[in-house]
Tab-separated table of C-alpha atoms in Angstrom:
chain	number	residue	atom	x	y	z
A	288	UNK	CA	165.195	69.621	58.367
A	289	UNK	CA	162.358	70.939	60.518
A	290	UNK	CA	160.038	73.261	59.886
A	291	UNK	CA	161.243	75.757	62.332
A	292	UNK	CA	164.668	75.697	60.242
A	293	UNK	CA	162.788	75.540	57.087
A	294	UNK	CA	160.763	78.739	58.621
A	295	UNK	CA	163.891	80.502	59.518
A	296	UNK	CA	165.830	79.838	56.486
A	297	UNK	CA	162.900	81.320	54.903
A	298	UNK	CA	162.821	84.561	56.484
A	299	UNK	CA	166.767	85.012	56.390
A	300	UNK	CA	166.682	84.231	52.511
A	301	UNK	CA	163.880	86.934	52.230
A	302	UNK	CA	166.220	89.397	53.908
A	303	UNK	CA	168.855	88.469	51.380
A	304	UNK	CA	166.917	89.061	48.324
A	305	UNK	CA	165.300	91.984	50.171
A	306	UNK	CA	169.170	93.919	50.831
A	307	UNK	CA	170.630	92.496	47.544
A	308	UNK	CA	167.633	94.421	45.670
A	309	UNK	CA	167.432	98.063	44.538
A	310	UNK	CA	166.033	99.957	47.290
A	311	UNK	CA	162.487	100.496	46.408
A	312	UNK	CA	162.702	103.834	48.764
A	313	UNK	CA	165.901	104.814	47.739
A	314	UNK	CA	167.379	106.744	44.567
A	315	UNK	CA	170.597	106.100	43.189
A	316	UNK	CA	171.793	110.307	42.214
A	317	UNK	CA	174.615	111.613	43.697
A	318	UNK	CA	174.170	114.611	45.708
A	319	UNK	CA	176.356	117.353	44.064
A	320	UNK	CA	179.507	118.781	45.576
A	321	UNK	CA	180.942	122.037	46.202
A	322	UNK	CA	182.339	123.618	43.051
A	323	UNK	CA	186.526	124.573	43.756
A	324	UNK	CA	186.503	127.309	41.064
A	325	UNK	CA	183.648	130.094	40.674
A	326	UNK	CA	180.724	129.163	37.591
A	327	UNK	CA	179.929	131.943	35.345
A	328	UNK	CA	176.410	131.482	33.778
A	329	UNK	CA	176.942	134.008	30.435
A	330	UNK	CA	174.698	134.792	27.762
A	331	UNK	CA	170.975	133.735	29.781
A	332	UNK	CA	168.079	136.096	30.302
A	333	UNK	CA	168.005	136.367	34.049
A	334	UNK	CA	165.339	136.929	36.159
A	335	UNK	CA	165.902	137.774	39.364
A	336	UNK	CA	162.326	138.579	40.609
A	337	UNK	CA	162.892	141.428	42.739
A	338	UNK	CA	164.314	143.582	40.020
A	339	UNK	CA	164.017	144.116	35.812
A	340	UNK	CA	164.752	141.111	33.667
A	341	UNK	CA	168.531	141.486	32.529
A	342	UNK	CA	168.836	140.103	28.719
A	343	UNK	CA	172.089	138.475	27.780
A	344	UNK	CA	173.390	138.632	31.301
A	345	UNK	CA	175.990	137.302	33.218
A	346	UNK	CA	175.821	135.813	37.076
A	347	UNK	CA	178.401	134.604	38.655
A	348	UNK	CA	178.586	131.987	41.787
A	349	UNK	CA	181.302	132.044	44.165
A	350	UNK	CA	182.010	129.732	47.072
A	351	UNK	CA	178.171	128.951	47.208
A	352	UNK	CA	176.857	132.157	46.660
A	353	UNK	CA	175.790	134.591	43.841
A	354	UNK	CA	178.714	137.129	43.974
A	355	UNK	CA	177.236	139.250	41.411
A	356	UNK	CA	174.914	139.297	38.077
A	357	UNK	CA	174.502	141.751	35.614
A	358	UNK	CA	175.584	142.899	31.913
A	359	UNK	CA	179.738	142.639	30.670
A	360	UNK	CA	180.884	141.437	33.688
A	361	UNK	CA	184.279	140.947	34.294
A	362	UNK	CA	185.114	137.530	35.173
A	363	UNK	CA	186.907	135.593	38.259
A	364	UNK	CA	190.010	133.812	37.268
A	365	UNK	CA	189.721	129.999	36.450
A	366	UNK	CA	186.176	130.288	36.326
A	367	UNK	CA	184.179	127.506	34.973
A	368	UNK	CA	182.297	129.057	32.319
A	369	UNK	CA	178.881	128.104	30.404
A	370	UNK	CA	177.315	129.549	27.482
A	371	UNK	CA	173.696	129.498	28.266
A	372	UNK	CA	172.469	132.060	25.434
A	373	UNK	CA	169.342	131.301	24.744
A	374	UNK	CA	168.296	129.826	27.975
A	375	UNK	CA	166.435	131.568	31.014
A	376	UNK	CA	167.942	131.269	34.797
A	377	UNK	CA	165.608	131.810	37.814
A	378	UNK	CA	165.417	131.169	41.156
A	379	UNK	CA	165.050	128.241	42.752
A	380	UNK	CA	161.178	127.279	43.239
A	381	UNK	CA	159.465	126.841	46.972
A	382	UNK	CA	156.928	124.629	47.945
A	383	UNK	CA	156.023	126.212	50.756
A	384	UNK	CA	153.929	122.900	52.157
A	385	UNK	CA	154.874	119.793	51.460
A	386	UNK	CA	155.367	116.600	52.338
A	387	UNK	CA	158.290	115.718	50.343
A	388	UNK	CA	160.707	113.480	51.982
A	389	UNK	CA	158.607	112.171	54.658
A	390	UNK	CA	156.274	110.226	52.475
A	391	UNK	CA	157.087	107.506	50.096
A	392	UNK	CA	154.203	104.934	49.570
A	393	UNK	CA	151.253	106.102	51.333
A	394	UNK	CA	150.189	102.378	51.267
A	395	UNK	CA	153.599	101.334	52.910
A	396	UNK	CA	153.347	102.162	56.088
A	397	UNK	CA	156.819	101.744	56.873
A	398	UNK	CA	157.819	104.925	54.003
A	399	UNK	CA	155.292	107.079	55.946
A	400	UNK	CA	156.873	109.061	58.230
A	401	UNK	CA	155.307	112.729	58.740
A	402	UNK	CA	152.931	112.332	61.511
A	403	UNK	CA	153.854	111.347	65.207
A	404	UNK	CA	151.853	109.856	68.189
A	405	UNK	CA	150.304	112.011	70.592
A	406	UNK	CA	148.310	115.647	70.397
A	407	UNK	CA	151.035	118.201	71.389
A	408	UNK	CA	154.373	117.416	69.739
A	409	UNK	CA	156.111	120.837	69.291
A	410	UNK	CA	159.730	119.447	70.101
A	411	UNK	CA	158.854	117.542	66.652
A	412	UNK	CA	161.221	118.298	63.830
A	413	UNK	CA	160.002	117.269	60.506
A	414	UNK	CA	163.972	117.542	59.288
A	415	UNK	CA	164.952	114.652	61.345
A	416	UNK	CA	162.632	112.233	59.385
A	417	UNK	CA	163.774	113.657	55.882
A	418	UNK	CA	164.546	110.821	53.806
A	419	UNK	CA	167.691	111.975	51.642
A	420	UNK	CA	167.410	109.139	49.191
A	421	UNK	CA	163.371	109.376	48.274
A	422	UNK	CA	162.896	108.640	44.571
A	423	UNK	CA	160.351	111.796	44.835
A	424	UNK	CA	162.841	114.476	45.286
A	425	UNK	CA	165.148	114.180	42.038
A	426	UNK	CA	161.687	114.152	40.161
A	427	UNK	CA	161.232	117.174	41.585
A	428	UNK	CA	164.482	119.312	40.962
A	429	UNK	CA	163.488	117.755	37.263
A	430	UNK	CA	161.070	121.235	37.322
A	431	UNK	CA	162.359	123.637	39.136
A	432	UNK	CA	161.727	122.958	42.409
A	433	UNK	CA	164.388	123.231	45.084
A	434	UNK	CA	163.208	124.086	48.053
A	435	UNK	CA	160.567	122.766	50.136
A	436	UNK	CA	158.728	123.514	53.798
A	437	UNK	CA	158.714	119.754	54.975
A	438	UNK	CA	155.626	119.660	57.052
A	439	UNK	CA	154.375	117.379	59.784
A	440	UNK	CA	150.693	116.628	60.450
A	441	UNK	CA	148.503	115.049	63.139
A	442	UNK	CA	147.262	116.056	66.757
A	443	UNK	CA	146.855	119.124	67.522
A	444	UNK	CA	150.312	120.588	67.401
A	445	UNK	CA	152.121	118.547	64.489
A	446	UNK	CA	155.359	119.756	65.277
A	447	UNK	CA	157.534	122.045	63.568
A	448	UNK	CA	158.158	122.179	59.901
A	449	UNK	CA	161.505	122.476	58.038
A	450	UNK	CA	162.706	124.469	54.792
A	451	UNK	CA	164.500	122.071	53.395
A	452	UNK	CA	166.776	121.959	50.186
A	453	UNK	CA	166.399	119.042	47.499
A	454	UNK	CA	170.069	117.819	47.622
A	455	UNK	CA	172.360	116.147	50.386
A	456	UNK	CA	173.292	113.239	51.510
A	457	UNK	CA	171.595	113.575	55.275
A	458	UNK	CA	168.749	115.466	56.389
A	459	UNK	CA	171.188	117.618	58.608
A	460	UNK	CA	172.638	118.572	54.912
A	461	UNK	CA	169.524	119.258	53.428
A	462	UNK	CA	167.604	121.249	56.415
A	463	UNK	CA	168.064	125.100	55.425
A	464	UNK	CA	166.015	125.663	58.405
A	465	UNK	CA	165.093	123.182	60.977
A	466	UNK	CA	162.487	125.111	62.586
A	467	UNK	CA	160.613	127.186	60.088
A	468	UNK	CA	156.802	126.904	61.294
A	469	UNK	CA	154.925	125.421	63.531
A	470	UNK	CA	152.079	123.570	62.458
A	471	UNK	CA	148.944	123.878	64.406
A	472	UNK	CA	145.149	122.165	63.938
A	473	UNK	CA	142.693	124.710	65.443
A	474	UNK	CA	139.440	123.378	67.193
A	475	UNK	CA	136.732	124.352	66.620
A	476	UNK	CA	135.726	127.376	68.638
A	477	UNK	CA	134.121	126.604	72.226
A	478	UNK	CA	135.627	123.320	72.082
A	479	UNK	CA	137.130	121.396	74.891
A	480	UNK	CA	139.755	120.682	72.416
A	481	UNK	CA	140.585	124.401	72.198
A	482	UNK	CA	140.333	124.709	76.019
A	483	UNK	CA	142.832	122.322	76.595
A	484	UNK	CA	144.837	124.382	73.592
A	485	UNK	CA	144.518	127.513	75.249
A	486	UNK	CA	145.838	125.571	78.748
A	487	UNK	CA	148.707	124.356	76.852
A	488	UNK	CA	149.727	127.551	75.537
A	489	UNK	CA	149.361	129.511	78.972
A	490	UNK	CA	151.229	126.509	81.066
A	491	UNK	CA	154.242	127.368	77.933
A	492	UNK	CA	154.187	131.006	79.280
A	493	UNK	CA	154.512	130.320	82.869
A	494	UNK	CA	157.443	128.037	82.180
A	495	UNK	CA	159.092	130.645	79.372
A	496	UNK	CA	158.333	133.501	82.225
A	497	UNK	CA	160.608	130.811	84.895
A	498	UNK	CA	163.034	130.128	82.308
A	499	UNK	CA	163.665	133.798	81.535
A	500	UNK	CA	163.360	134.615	85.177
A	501	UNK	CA	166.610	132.165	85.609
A	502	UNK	CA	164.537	129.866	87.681
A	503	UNK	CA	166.179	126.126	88.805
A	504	UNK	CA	163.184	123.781	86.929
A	505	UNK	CA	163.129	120.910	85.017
A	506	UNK	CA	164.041	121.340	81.411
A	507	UNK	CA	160.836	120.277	79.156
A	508	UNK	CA	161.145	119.556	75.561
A	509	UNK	CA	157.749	120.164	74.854
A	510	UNK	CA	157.261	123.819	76.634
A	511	UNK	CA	160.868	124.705	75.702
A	512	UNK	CA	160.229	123.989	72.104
A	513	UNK	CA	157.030	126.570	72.204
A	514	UNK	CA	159.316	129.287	73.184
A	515	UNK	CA	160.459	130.856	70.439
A	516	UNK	CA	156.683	130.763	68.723
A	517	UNK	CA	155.517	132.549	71.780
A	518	UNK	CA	157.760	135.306	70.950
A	519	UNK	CA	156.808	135.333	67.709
A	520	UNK	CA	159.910	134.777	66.219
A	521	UNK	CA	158.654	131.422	64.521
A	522	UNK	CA	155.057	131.567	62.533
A	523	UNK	CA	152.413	129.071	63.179
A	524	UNK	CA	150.369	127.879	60.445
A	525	UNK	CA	146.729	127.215	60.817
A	526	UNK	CA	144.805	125.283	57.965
A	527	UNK	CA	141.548	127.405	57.014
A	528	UNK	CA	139.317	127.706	53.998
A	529	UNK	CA	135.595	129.035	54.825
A	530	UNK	CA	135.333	132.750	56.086
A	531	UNK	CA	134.143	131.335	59.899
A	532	UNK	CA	137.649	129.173	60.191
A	533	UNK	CA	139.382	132.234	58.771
A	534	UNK	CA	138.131	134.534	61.584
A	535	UNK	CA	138.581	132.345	64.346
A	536	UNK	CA	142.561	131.627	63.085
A	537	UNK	CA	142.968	135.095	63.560
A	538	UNK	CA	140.988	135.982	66.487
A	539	UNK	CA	142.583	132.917	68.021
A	540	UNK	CA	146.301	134.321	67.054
A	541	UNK	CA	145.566	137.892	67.651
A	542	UNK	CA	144.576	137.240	71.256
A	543	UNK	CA	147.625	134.345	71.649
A	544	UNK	CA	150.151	136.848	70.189
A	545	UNK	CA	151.150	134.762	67.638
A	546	UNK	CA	152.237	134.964	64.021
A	547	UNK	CA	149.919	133.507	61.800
A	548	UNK	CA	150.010	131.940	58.193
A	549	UNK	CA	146.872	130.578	56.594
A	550	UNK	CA	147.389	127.488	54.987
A	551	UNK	CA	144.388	127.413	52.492
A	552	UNK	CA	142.569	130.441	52.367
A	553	UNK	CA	139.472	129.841	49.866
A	554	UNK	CA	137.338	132.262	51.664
A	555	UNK	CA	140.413	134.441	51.798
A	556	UNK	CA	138.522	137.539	49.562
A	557	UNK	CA	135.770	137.557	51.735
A	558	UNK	CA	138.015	138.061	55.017
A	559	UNK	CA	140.628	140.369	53.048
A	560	UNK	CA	140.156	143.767	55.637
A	561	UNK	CA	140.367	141.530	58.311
A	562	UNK	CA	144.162	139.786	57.037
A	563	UNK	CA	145.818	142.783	55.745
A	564	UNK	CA	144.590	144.456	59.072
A	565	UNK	CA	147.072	141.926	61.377
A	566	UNK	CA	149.669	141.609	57.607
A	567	UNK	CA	148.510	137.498	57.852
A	568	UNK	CA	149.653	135.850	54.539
A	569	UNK	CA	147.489	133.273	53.177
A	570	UNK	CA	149.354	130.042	51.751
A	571	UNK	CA	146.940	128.974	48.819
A	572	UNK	CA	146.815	124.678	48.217
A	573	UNK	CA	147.081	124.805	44.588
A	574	UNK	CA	145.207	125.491	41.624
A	575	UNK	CA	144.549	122.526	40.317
A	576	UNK	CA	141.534	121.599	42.677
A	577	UNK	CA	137.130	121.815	43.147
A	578	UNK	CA	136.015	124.145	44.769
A	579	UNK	CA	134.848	122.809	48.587
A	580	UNK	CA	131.349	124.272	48.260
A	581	UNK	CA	128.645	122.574	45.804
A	582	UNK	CA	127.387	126.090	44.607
A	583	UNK	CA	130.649	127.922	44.214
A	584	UNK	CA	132.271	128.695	40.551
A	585	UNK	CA	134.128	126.044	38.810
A	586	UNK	CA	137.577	128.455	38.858
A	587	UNK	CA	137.515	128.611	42.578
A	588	UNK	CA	140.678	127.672	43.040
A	589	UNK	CA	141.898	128.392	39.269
A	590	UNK	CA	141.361	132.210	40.020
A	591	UNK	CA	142.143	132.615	43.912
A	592	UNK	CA	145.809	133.550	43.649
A	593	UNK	CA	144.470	136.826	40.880
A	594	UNK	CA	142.014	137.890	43.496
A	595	UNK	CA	144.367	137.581	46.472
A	596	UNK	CA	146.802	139.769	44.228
A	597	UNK	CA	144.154	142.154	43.406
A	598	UNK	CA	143.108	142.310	46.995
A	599	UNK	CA	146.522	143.427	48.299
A	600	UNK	CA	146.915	140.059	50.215
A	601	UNK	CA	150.104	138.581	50.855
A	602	UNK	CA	149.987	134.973	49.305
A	603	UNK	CA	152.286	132.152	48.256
A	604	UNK	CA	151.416	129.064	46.208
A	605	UNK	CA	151.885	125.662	47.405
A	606	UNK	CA	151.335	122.247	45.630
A	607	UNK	CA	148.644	121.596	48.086
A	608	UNK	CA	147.390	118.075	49.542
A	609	UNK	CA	144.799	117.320	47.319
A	610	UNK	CA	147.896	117.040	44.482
A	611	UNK	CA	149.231	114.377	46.877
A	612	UNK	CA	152.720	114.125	47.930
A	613	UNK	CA	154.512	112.923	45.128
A	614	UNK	CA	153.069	115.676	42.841
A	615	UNK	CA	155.830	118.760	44.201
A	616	UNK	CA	156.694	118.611	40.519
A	617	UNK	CA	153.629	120.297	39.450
A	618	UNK	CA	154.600	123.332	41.492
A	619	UNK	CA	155.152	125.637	38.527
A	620	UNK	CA	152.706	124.027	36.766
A	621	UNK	CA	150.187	125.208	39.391
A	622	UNK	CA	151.082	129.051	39.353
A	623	UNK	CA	150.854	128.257	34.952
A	624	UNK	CA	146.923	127.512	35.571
A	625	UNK	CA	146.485	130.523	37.769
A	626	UNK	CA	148.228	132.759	35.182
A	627	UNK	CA	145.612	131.498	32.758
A	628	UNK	CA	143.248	133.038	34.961
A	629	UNK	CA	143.998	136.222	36.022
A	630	UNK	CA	147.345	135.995	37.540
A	631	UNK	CA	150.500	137.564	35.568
A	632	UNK	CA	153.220	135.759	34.688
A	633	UNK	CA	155.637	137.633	36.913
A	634	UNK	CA	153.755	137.397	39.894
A	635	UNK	CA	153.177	133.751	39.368
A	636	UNK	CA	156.917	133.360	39.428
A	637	UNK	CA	157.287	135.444	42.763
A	638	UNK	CA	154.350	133.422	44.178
A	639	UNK	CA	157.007	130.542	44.137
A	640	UNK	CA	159.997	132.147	45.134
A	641	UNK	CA	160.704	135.155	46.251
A	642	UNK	CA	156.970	135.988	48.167
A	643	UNK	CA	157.259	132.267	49.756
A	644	UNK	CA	160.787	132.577	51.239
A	645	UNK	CA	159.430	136.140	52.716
A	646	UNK	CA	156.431	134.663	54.394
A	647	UNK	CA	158.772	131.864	56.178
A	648	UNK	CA	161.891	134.383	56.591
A	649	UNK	CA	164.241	133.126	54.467
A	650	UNK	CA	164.078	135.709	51.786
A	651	UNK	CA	167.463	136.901	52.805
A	652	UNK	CA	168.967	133.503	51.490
A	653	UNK	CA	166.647	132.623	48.799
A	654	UNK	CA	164.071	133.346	46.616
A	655	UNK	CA	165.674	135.715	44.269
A	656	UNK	CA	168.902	136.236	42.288
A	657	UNK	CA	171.111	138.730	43.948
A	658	UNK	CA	174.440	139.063	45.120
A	659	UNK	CA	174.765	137.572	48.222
A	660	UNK	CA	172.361	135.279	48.544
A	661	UNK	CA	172.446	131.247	48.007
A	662	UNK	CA	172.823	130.189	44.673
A	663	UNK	CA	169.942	127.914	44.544
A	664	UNK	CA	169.187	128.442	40.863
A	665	UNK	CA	168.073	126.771	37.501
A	666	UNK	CA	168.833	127.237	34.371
A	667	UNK	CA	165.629	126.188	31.804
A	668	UNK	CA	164.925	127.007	28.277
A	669	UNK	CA	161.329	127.832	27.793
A	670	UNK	CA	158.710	129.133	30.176
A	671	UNK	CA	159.178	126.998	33.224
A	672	UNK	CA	155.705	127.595	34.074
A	673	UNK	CA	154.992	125.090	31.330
A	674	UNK	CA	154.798	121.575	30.354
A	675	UNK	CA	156.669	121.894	27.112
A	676	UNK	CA	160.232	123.368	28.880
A	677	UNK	CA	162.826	121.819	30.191
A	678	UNK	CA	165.345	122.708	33.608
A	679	UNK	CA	168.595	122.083	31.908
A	680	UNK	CA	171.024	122.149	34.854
A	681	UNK	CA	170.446	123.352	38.174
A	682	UNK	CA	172.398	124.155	41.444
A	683	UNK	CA	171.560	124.231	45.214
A	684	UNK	CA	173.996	126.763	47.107
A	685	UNK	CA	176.376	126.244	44.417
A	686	UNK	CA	176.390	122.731	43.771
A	687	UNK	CA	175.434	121.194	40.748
A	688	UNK	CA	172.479	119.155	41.002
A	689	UNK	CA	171.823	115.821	38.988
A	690	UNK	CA	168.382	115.984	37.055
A	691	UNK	CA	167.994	112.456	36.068
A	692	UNK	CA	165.225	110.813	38.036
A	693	UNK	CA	163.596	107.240	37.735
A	694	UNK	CA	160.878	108.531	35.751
A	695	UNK	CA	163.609	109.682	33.265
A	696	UNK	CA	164.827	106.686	33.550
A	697	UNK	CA	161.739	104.572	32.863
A	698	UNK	CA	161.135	106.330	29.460
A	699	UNK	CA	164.909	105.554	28.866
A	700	UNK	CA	163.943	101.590	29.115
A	701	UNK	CA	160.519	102.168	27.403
A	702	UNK	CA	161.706	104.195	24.423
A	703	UNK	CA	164.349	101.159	23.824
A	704	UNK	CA	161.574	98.239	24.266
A	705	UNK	CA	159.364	100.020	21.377
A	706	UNK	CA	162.508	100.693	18.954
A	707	UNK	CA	163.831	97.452	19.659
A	708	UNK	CA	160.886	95.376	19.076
A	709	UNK	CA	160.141	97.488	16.077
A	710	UNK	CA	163.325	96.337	14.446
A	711	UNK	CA	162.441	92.127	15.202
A	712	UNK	CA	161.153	90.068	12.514
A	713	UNK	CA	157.097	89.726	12.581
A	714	UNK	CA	156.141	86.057	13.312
């Protein structure tokens, strides 16, 4: 045998071992399928965040949907029915920035996938590099947290992000909304990275003034794909923290016509005339971070979500970068810390559903409990803005979810290696 064969034989019996493995970027749940007979969740406190708590209620899900929720309901023939008395059922959470699904192993290049080549990509879609099977998502649903905005970075127009749901078996399944934001990295003022920005936008005018005009051009993806942001019917989002970036984001999408989100927002108090002036909601990165400025207060970020609240700002909470990409779990765990400073409990829970599915427009599908809407829901007993309690079944438009996850599964196997060693003889 050579050494070329050896070589090859090599490689193929890598491949082997590599395909006859467990995926190490793949999980093994089941996506969850349509229900054929309406669910009636009796006996929970429900909270539908838009309206009073309503003790020992009943909601009921039909086809998909909440059809109604309430007190002594009367209910749907053949209904599946579960006694949750005792429990709590909310809304599914929102991470309204993420990078969930796009990200595996930051150290693997080949499970990173949220960033492409070039500086203007707005034909990008973050939903077409969704992986369905990443181990990250069913850790996620484990707290809550069924919804995410999948965003792109890079350049200086990532591409657009996508609200995507945390069950399916494609990323067509999954994407609630393909195009949900587009994700922009400002230069700084004066720049010639800003003047070539500025270009960009105006040459996406001239050709959305042809198009509209019913001119005979040549279709571009990029320029096409800026269309519906320059009429303001998609936001862009804009990462700023100090007061200075703050005011050029909005001077910048005041004089571009465009709608803006703040992704951020540290300095947000300071600037608060100037954002509920132009109605700019602010997208806060988390509580559980230090404060970007040597002299500022340790709370920085513990207490920014009570002031923005306070202020009259419109704010969501994300699970921000600096918890890393893996960490959409800590969501509600997030909005806990900023209720121990400052924040109430009920507008805690809104910043993570209801007030993030308004500032991305999809507040009409989800973010609260009421008839008509998805039923993306959980059902939890305990304050799911801590530790301690535990989602016990949850559904995304209807469909039961599985909540086992590989960490779940790893205490499994560890919990057995302790007992089982425990019980053999000592040498």
């Amino acid at each position: 045998m050579t050494f070329r064969t050896l070589t090859l034989l090599c490689r193929l019996c890598g491949i082997v071992l590599l395909l006859g493995r467990p995926s190490l970027y793949g999980s093994d749940q089941i996506p969850g399928a349509p229900s054929p007979h309406p669910i009636v969740i009796r006996g929970a406190t429900l909270h539908p965040v838009t309206s009073d708590v309503i003790e020992n209620g009943t909601l009921i899900i039909v086809d998909g949907k909440i059809s109604a929720l309430g007190k002594d309901l009367p209910l749907p023939e053949s209904a599946v029915v579960i006694d949750a008395a005792g429990a709590d059922v909310y809304p599914g959470f929102i991470d309204a920035y993420a990078r969930i699904g796009t990200v595996e192993l930051p150290s693997v290049r080949a499970s990173v996938d949220d960033a492409e080549t070039g500086l203007y990509n707005p034909n990008v879609k973050v939903k077409s590099a969704i992986n369905p099977d990443s181990e990250l998502i069913p850790v996620s649903r484990r707290t809550g947290v069924l919804l995410a905005l999948a965003a792109p970075r890079g350049g200086t127009i990532s591409g657009h992000a996508s609200v995507i749901q945390l069950d399916g078996w494609t990323n067509d399944d999954m994407a609630l909304v393909p195009e949900a934001a587009l994700v922009i990295s400002l230069p700084s003022p004066g720049s010639s990275a800003e003047r070539t920005l500025r270009e960009f936008l105006d040459q996406a005018r001239r050709y959305d003034r042809a198009v509209s005009s019913g001119s005979n051009l040549r279709h571009d993806l990029k320029l096409a794909a800026m269309r519906p942001v320059l009429h303001r019917e998609i936001p862009v989002v804009i990462r700023a923290n100090r007061w200075n970036e703050i005011n050029h984001a909005v001077a910048f999408a005041v004089e571009q016509n465009l709608r803006l989100i703040i992704r951020g927002g540290e300095d947000a108090p300071i600037c608060a005339d100037l954002l509920r002036q132009h109605d700019i909601p602010v997208m806060v990165e988390g509580t559980h971070r230090l404060p970007t400025r040597s002299d500022a207060p340790y709370d920085t970020g513990y207490a920014l979500p009570a002031k923005l609240n306070a202020l009259g700002i419109r704010f969501c909470l994300t699970g921000g970068e600096a918890a890393g990409h893996g960490n959409v779990r800590n969501l509600p765990f997030q909005a806990g810390t900023a209720v121990a400073y400052g924040l109430s409990p009920e507008e805690a829970i809104r910043a993570i559903t209801f007030a993030p599915a308004q500032i991305l427009n999809i507040d009409q599908r989800v973010g609260s409990l009421e008839p008509g809407k998805d039923a993306t829901l959980f059902l939890c007993e305990g304050d799911p803005l801590e530790v301690v309690s535990s989602v016990k079944a949850a559904w995304i438009q209807g469909r039961p979810v599985e909540l086992d996850d590989r960490q779940e599964q790893l205490h499994r196997k560890y919990q057995q290696k302790y007992q089982q060693r425990a019980r053999l003889p000592q040498k």
